[in-house]
PDB file of C-alpha atoms in Angstrom:
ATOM      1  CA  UNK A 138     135.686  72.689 108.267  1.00 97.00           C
ATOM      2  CA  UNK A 139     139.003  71.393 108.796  1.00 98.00           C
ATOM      3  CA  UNK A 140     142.517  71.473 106.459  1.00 98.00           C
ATOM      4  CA  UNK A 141     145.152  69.545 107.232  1.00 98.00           C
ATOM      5  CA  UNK A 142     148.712  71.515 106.905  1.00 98.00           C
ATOM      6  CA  UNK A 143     151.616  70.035 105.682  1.00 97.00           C
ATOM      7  CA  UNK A 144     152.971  69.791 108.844  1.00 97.00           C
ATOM      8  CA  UNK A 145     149.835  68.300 110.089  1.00 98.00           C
ATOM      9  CA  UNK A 146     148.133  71.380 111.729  1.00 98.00           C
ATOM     10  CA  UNK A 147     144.703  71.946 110.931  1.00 98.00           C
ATOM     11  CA  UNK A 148     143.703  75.242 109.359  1.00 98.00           C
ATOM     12  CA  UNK A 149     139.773  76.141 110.288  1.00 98.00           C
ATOM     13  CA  UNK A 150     137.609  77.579 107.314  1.00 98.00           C
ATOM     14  CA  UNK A 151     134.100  78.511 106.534  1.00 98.00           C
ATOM     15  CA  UNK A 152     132.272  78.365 102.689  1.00 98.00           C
ATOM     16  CA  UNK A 153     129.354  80.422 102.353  1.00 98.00           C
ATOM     17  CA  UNK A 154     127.424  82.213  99.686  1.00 97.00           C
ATOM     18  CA  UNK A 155     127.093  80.860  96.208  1.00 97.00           C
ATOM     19  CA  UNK A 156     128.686  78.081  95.230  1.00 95.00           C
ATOM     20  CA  UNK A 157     127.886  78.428  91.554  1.00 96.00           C
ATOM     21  CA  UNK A 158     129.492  82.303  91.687  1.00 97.00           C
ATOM     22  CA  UNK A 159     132.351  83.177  89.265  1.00 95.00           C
ATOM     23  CA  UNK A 160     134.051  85.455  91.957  1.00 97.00           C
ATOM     24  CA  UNK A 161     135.023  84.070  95.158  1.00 98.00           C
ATOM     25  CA  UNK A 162     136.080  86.288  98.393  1.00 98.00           C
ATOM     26  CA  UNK A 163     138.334  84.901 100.726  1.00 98.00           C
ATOM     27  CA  UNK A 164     138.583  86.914 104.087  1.00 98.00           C
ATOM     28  CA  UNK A 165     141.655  87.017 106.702  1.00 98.00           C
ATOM     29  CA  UNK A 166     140.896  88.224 109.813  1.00 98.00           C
ATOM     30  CA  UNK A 167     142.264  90.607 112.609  1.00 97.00           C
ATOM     31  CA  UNK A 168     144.908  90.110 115.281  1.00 96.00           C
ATOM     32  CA  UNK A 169     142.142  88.967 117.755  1.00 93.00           C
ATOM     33  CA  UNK A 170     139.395  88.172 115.542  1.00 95.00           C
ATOM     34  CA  UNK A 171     137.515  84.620 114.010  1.00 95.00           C
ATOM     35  CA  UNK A 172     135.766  83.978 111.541  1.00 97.00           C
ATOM     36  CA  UNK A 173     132.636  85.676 113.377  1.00 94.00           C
ATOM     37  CA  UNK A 174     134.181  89.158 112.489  1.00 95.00           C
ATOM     38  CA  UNK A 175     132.844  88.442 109.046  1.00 98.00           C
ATOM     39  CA  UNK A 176     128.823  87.774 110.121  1.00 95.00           C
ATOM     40  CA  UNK A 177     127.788  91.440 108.812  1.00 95.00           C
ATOM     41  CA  UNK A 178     129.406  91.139 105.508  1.00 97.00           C
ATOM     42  CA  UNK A 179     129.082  87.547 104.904  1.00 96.00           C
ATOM     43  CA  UNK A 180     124.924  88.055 105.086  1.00 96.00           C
ATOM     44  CA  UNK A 181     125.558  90.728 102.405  1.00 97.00           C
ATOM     45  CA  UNK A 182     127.004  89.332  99.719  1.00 98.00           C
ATOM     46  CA  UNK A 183     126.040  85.618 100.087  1.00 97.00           C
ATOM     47  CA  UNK A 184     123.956  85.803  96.852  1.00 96.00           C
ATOM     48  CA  UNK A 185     126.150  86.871  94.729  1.00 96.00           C
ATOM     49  CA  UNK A 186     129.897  85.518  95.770  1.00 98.00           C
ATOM     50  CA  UNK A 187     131.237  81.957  96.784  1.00 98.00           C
ATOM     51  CA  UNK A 188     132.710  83.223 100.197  1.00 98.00           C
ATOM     52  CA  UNK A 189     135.929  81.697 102.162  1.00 98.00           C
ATOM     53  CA  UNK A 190     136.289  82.752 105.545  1.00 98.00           C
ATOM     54  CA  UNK A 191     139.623  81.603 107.385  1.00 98.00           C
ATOM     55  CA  UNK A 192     141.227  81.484 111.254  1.00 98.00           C
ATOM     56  CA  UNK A 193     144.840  81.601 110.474  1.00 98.00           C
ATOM     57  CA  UNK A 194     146.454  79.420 112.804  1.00 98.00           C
ATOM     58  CA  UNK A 195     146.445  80.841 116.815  1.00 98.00           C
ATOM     59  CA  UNK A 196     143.001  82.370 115.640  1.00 97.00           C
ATOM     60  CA  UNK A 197     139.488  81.141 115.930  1.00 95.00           C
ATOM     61  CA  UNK A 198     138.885  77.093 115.584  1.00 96.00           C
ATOM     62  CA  UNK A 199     142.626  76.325 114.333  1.00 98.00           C
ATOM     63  CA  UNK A 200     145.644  74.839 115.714  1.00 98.00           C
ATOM     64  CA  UNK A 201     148.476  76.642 117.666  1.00 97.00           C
ATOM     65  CA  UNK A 202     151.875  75.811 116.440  1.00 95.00           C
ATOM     66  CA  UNK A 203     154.711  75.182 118.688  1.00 94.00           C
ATOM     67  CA  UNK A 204     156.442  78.325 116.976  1.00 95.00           C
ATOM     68  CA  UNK A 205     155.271  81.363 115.854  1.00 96.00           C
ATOM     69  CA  UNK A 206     154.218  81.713 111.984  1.00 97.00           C
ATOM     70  CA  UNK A 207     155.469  84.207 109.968  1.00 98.00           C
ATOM     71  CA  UNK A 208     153.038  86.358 107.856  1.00 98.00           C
ATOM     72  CA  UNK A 209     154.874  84.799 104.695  1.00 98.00           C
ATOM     73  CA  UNK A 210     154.129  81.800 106.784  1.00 98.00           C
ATOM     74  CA  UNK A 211     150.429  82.470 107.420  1.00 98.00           C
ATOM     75  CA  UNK A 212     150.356  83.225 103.747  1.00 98.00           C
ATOM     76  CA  UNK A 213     152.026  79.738 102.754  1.00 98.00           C
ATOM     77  CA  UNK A 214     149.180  77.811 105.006  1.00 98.00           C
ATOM     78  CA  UNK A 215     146.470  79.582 102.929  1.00 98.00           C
ATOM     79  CA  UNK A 216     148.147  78.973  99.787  1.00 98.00           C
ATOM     80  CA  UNK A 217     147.906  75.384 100.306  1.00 98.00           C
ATOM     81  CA  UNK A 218     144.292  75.700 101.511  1.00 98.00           C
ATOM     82  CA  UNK A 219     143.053  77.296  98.696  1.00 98.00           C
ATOM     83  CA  UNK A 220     145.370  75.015  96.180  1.00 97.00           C
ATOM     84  CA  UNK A 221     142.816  72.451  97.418  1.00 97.00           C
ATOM     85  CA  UNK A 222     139.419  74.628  96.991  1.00 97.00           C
ATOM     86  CA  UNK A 223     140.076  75.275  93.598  1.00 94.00           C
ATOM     87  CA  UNK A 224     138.173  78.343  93.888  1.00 97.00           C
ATOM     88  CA  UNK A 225     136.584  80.306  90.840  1.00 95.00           C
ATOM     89  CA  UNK A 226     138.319  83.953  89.787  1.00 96.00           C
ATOM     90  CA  UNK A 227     139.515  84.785  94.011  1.00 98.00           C
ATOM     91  CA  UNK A 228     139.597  88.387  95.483  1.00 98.00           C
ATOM     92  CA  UNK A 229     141.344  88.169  98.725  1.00 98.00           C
ATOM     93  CA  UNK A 230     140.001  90.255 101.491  1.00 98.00           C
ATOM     94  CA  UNK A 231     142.327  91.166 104.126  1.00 98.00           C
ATOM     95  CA  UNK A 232     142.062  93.385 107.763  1.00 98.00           C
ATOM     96  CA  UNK A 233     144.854  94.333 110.083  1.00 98.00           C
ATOM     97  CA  UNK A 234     147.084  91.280 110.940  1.00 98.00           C
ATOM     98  CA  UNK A 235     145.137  89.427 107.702  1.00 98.00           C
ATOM     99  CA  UNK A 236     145.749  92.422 105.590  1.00 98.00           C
ATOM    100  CA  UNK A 237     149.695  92.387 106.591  1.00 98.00           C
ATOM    101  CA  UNK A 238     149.056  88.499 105.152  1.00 98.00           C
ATOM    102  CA  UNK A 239     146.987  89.447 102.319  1.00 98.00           C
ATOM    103  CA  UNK A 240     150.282  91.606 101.271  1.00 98.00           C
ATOM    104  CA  UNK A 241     152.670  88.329 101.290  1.00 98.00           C
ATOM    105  CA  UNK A 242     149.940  86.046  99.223  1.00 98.00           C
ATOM    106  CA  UNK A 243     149.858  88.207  96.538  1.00 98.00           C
ATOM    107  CA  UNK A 244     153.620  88.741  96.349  1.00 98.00           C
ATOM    108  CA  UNK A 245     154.179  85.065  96.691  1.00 98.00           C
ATOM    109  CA  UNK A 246     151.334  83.342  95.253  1.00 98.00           C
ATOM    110  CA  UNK A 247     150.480  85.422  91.714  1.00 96.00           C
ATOM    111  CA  UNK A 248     148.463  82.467  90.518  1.00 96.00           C
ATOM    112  CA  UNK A 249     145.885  82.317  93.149  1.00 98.00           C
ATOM    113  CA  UNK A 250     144.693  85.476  93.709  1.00 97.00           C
ATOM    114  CA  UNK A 251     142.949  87.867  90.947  1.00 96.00           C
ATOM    115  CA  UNK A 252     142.343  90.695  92.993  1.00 98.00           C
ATOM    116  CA  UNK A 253     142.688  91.695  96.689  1.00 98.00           C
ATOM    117  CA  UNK A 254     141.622  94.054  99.161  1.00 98.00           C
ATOM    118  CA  UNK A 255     143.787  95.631 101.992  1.00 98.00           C
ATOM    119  CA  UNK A 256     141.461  97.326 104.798  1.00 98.00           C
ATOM    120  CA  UNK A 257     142.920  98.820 107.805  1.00 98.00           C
ATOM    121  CA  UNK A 258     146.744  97.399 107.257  1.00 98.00           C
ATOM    122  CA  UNK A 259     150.313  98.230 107.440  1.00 98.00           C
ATOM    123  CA  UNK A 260     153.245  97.868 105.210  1.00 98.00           C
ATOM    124  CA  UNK A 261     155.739  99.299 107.972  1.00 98.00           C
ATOM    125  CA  UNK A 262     155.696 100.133 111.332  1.00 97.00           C
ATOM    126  CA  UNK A 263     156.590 103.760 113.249  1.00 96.00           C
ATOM    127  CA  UNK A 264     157.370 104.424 116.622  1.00 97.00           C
ATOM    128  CA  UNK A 265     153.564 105.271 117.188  1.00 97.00           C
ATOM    129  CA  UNK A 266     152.363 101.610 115.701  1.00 98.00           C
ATOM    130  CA  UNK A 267     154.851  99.744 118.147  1.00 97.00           C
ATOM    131  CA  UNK A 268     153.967 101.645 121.061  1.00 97.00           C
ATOM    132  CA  UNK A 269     150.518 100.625 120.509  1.00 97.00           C
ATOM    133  CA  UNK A 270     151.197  97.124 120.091  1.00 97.00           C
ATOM    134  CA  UNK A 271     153.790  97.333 123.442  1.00 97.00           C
ATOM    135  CA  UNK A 272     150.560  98.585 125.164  1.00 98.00           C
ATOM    136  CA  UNK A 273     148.472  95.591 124.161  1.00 97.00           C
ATOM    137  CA  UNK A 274     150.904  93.116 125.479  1.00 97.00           C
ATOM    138  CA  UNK A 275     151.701  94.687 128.717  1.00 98.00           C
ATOM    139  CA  UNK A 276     147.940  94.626 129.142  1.00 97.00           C
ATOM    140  CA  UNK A 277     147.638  91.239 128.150  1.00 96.00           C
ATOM    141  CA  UNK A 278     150.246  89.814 130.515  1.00 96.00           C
ATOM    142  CA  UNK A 279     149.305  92.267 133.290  1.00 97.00           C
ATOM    143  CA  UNK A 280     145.200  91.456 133.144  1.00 95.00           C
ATOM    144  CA  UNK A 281     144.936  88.900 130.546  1.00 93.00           C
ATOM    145  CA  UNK A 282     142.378  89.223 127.488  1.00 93.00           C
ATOM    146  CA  UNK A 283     139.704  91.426 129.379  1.00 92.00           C
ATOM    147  CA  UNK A 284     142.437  94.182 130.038  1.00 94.00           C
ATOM    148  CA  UNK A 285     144.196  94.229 126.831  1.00 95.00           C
ATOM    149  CA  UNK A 286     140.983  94.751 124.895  1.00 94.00           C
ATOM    150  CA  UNK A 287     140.273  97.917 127.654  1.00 95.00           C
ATOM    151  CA  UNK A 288     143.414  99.057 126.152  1.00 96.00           C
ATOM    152  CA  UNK A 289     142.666  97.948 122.856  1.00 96.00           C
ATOM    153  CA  UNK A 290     139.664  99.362 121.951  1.00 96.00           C
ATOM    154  CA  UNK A 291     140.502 103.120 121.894  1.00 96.00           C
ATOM    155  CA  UNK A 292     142.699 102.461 119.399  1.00 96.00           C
ATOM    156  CA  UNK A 293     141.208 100.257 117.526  1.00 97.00           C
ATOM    157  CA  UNK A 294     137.798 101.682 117.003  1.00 97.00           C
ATOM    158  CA  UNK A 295     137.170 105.835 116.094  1.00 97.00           C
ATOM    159  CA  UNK A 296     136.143 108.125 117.921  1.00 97.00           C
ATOM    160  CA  UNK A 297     132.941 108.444 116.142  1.00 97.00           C
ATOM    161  CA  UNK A 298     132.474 104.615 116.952  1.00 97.00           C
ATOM    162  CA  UNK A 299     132.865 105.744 120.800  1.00 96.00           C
ATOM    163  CA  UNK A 300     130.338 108.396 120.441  1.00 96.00           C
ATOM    164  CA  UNK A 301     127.390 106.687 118.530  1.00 95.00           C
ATOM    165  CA  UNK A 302     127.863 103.049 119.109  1.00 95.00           C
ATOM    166  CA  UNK A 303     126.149 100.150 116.641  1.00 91.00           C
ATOM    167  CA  UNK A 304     126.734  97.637 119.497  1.00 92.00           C
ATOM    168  CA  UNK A 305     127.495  99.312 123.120  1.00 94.00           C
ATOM    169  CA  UNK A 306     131.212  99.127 124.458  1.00 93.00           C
ATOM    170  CA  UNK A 307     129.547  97.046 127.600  1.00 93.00           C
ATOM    171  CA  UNK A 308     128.518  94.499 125.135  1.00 92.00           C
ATOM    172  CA  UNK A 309     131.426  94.349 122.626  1.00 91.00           C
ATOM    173  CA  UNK A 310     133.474  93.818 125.506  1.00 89.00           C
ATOM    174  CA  UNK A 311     131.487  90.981 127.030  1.00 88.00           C
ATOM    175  CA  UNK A 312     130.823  89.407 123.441  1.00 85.00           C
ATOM    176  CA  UNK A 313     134.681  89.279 123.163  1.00 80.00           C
ATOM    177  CA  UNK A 314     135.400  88.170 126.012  1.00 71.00           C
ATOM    178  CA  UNK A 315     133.198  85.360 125.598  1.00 71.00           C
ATOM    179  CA  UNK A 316     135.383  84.403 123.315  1.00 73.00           C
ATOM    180  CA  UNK A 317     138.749  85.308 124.722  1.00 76.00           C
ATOM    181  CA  UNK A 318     141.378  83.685 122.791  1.00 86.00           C
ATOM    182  CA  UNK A 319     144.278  82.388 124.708  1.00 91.00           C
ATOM    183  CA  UNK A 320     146.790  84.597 125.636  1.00 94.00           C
ATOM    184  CA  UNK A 321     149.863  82.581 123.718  1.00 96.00           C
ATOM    185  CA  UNK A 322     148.367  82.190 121.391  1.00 96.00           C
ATOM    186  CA  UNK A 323     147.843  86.128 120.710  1.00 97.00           C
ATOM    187  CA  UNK A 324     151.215  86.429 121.852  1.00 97.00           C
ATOM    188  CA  UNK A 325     152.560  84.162 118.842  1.00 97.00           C
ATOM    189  CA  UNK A 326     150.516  86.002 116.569  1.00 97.00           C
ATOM    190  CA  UNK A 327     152.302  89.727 117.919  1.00 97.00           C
ATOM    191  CA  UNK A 328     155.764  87.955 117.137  1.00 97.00           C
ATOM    192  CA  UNK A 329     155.380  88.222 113.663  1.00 97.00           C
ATOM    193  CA  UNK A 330     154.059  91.744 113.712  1.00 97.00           C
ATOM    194  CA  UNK A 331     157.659  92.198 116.124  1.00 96.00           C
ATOM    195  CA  UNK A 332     159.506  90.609 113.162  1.00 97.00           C
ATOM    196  CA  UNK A 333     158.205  92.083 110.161  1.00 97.00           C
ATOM    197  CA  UNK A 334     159.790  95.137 108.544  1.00 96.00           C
ATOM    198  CA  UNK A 335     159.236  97.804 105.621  1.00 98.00           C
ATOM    199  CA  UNK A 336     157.253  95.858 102.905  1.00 98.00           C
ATOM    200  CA  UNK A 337     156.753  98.272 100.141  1.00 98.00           C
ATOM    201  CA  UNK A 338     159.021  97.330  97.863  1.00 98.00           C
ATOM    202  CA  UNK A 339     157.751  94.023  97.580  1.00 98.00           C
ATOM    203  CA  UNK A 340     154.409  95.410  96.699  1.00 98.00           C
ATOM    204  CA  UNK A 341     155.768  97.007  93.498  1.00 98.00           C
ATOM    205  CA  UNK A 342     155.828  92.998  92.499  1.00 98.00           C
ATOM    206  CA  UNK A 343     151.976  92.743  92.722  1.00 98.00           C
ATOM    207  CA  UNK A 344     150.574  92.575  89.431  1.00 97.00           C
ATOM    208  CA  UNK A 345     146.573  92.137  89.888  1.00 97.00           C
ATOM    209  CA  UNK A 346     144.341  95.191  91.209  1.00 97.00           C
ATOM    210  CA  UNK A 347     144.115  96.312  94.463  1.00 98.00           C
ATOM    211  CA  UNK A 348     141.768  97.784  96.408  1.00 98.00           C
ATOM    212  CA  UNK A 349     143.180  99.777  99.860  1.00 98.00           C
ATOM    213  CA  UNK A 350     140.742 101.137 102.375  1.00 98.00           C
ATOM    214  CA  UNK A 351     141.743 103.320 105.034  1.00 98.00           C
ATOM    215  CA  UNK A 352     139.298 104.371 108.677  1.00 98.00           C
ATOM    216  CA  UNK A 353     140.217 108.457 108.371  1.00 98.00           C
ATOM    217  CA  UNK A 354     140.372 107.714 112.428  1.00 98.00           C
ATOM    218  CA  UNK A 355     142.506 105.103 112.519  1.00 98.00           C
ATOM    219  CA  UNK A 356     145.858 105.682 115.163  1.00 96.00           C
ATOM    220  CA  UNK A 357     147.285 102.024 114.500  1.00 97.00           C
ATOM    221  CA  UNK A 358     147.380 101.929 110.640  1.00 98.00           C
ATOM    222  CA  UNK A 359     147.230 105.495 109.772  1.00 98.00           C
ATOM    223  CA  UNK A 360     145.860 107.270 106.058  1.00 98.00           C
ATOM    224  CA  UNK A 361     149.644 107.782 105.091  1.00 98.00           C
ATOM    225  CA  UNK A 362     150.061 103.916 105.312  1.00 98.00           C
ATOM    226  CA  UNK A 363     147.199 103.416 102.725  1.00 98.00           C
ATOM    227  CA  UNK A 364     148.835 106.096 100.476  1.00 98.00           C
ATOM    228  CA  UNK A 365     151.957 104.219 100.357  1.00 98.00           C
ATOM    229  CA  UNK A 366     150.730 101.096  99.471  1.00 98.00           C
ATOM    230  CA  UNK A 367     148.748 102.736  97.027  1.00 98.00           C
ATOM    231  CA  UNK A 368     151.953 104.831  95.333  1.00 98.00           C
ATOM    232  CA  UNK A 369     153.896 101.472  96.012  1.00 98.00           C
ATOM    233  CA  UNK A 370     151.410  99.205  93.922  1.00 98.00           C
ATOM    234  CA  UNK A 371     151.383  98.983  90.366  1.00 98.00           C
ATOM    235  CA  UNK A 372     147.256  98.880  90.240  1.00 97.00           C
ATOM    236  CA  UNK A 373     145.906 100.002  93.421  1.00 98.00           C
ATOM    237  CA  UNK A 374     143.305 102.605  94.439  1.00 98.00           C
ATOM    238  CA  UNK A 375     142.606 103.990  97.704  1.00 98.00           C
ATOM    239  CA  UNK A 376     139.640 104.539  99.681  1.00 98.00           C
ATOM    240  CA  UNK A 377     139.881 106.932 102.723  1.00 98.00           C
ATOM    241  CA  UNK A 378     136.411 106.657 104.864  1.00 98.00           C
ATOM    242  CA  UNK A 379     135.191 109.461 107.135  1.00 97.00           C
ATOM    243  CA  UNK A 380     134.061 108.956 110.782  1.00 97.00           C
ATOM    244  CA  UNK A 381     135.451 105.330 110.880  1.00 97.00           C
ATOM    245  CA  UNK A 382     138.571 104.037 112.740  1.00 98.00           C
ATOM    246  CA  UNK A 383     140.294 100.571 112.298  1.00 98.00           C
ATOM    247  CA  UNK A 384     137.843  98.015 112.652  1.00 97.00           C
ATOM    248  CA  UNK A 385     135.973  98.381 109.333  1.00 98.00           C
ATOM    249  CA  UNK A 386     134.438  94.879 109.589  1.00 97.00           C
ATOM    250  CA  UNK A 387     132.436  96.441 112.636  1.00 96.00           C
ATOM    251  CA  UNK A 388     132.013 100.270 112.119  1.00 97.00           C
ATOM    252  CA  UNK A 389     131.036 100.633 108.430  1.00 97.00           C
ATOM    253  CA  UNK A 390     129.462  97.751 106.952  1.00 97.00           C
ATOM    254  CA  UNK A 391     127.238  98.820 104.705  1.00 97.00           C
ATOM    255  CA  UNK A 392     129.740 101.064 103.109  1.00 98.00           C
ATOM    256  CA  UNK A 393     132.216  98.245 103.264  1.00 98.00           C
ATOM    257  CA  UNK A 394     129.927  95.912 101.521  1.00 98.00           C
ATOM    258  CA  UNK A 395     129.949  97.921  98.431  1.00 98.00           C
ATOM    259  CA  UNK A 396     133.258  99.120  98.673  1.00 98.00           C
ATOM    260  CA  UNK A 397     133.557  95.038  98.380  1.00 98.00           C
ATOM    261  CA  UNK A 398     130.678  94.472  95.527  1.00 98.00           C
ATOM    262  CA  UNK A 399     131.734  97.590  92.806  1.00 97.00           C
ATOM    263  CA  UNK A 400     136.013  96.626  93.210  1.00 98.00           C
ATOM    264  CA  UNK A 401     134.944  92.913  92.438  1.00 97.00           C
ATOM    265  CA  UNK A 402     132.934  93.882  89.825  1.00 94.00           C
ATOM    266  CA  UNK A 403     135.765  95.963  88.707  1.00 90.00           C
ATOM    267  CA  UNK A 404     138.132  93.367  88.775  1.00 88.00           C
ATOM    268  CA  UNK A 405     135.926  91.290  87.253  1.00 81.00           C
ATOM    269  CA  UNK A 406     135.517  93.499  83.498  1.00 78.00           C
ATOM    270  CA  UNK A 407     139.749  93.690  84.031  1.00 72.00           C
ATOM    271  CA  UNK A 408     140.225  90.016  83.748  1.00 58.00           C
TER     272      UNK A 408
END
């Protein structure tokens, strides 16, 4: 399905699940990822949740705009999506680049969001973070998408993930290539990584419960990022998984799933 932007971009968006659930879960994807990231999770807990799955714009099935968007931006473009949904009680579900989006909703949007869920995210960047993201790009303009996931994936799966595969390299690599997005447009998408800065204090403002989950193999956004957002939000706890590096949506489903299922019931009783 299609939203139309105020500035007359259309955002893409998926409804699953139940649509007579009190909760809903509305998930952001990665930096390179669509909707389809979601499949796993989404076949889980269909029964019980109304479930919103969303390509920010440059991802997936929506628009590119002329300009980069902002993560505040991103999260002003899902504000007015869900304004229209009129969802039931909302836990927002964010990874990565959604996560770092996830963070700006629920500073800037209080009313919309109940809950939220940060997996695999950053509230600041080291040296470390941007040399990894430097690496992506030169790939990407060197090779295009097939070389900057080559570079990509070490970092972005653990080593664990490497060593006992659920789906073989070989094929992850094909099945995202496949679906290569273009090149701008992940280019856009780095700019506001680029442009963002330390977001902690902001996340003092947060007033709703929040849920932080951390791969203990994760390079790009490391254990000592979850504990910070954790110390810097008012309600949050923090989950640190074994064996499992960034992509969560991929490497641990099962545990994610109920990771998912007991903090919305959680934040259900709180409300």
């Amino acid at each position: 399905m299609k939203h139309t932007l105020p500035d007359g971009l259309q955002l893409y968006y998926e409804l699953h699940g139940n649509p007579d659930a009190t909760q809903a879960l509305v998930f952001l994807n990665g930096l390179s990822q669509s909707t389809a990231a979601w499949a796993g999770v989404v076949q889980a807990l269909a029964h019980d949740y109304r479930l919103v799955l969303v390509d920010l714009l440059f991802q997936g099935q929506s628009d590119a705009a002329p300009e980069h968007r902002s993560f505040e931006g991103h999260a002003a473009d899902l504000a007015d999506l869900l304004q229209v949904l009129h969802l039931p009680e909302t836990v927002l579900v964010g990874i990565s680049y959604g996560g770092a989006v996830a963070q700006r909703f629920l500073v800037n949007y209080p009313e919309l969001a109940q809950a939220g869920a940060l997996l695999s995210t950053f509230p600041y960047k080291d040296a470390f973070f941007d040399a990894i993201g430097y690496s992506w790009e030169a790939a990407l303009k060197a090779g295009g998408y097939p070389l900057m996931l080559d570079v990509m994936l070490p970092t972005v799966l653990g080593r664990s993930y490497f060593l006992n595969p659920i789906i073989s390299i070989e094929d992850l690599k094909n099945s995202k290539s496949s679906q290569s997005p273009a090149p701008a447009n992940i280019l856009k998408l780095t700019q506001a990584t680029k442009e963002s800065g330390n977001y902690l204090e902001e996340l003092r403002k947060v007033g709703v419960p929040v849920l932080v989950v951390h791969g203990e193999e994760d390079p790009l956004c490391t254990v000592e990022m979850g504990k910070a957002m954790q110390q810097a939000l008012p309600h949050a706890s923090l989950k640190t998984l074994p064996n499992v590096g960034h992509t969560l949506n991929l490497e641990c489903v099962p545990r994610l799933v109920q990771l998912l299922d007991e903090f919305a019931a959680k934040a259900r009783q709180e409300v």
